[in-house]
XYZ file of C-alpha atoms in Angstrom:
153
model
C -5.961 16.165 11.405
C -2.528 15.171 12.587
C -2.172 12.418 15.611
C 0.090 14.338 18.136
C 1.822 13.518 21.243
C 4.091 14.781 23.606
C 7.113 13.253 25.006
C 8.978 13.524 28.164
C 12.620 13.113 27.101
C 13.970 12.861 30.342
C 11.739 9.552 31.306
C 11.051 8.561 27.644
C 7.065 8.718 28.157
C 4.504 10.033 26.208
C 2.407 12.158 28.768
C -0.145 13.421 26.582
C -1.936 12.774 23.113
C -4.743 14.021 21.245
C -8.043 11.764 20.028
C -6.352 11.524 16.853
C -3.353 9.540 18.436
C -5.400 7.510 21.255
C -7.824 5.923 17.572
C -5.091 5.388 15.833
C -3.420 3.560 18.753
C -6.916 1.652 20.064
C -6.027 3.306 23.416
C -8.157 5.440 25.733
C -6.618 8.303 27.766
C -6.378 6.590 31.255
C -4.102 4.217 29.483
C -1.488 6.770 28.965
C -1.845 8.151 32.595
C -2.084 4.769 34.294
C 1.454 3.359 32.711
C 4.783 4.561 32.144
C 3.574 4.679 27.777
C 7.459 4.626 26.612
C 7.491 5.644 23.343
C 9.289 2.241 22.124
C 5.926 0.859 23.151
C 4.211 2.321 19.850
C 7.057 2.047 17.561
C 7.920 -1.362 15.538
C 10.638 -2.685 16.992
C 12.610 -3.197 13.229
C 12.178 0.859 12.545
C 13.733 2.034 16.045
C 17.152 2.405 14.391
C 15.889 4.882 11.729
C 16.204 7.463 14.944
C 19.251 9.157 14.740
C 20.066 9.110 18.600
C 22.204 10.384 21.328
C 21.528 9.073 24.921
C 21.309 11.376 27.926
C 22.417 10.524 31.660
C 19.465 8.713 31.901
C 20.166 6.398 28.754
C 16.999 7.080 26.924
C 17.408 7.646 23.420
C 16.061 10.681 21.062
C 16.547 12.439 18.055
C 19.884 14.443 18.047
C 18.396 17.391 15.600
C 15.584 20.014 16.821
C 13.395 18.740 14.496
C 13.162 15.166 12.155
C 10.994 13.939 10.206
C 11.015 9.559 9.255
C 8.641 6.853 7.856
C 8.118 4.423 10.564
C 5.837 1.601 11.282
C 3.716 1.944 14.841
C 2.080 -0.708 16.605
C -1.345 -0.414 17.776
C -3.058 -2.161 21.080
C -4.248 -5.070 19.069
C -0.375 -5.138 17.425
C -1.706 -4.163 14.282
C 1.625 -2.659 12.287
C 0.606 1.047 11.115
C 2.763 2.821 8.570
C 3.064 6.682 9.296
C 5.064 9.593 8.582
C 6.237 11.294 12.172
C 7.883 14.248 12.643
C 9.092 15.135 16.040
C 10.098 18.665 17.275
C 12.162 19.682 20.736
C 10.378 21.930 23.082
C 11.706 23.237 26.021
C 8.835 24.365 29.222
C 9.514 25.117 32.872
C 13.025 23.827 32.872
C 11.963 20.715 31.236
C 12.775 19.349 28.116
C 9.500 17.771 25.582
C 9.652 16.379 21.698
C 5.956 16.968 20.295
C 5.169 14.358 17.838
C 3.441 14.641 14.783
C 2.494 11.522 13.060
C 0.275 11.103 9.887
C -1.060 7.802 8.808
C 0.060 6.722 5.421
C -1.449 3.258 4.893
C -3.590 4.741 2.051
C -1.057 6.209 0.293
C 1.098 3.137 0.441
C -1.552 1.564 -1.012
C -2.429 3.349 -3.508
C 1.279 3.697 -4.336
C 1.347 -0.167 -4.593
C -1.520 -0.146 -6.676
C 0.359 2.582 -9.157
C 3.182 0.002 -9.236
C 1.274 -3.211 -9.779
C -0.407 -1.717 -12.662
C 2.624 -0.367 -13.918
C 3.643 -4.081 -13.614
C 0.744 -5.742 -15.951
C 1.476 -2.892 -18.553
C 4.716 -3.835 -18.993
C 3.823 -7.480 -19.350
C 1.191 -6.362 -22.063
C 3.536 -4.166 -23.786
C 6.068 -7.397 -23.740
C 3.609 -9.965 -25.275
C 2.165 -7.482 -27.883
C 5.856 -6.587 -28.445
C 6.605 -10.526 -29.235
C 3.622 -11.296 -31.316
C 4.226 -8.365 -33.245
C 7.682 -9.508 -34.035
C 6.847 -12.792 -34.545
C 4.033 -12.130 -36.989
C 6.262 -9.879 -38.613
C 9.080 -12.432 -39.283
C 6.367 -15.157 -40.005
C 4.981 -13.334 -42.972
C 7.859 -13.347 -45.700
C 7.932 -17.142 -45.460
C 3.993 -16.980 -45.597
C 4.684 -14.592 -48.782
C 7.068 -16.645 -50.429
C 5.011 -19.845 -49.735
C 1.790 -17.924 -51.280
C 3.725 -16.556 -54.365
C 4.939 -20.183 -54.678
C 2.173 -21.713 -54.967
C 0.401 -19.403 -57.240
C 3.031 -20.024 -59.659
């Protein structure tokens, strides 16, 4: 199940989220209602600029396109740096305009991905040592053939 949100663009607050959203965030409801949550609260500050912006009158910053999707890194209450995939989408109700976010949790794939790569990694390294001792047996023998027929002469 997708964490989702939903953002008021015109203060730049998320005003409400699903259970999926508070876990992954180590938040409880009454922590969204009892703050101004700004969405820069939740996202790491080094992956703000992969938000293609515009700002509005009220110089808060959003997605230009009606929908965009990005890998970003969120930050949880105990500052814990979580790896997601979010997708946000405009909505416009009562006059008012909203970006729903949709955000998946991709630490497990990353890490699986890693693991791919790492053992990727050591195969290459076998494949280069069993490559070298091949060729150096293989250059080693027709001295050792010469020296045998040598010395059985």
């Amino acid at each position: 199940v997708d964490a989702v949100f939903v953002l008021d663009r015109e203060r730049g607050t998320i005003v409400a989220a699903n259970q999926e959203l508070l876990g992954l965030l180590e938040v409880e409801s009454d922590d969204l209602a009892a703050q101004d949550f700004a969405w820069e609260k939740i996202i790491h500050l080094g992956d703000r600029s992969v938000f293609h912006t515009w700002k509005d009158a009220a110089g808060v910053r959003f997605p230009v396109k009606l929908e965009e999707s990005f890998e970003v890194r969120i930050l949880n209450a105990s500052g814990k740096e979580i790896p997601v995939n979010m997708t946000l989408k405009h909505m416009r109700w009562k006059q008012r305009e909203y970006l729903i976010g949709f955000v998946n949790d991709i630490s497990e794939q990353l890490g699986q991905e890693e693991r791919l790569q790492e053992e990727i990694r050591e195969q290459k390294k076998r494949m280069k040592w069993e490559s070298l001792v091949s060729g150096m047996a293989t250059s080693m023998s027709s001295p050792l053939r010469i020296w045998a027929i040598s010395q059985a002469s």
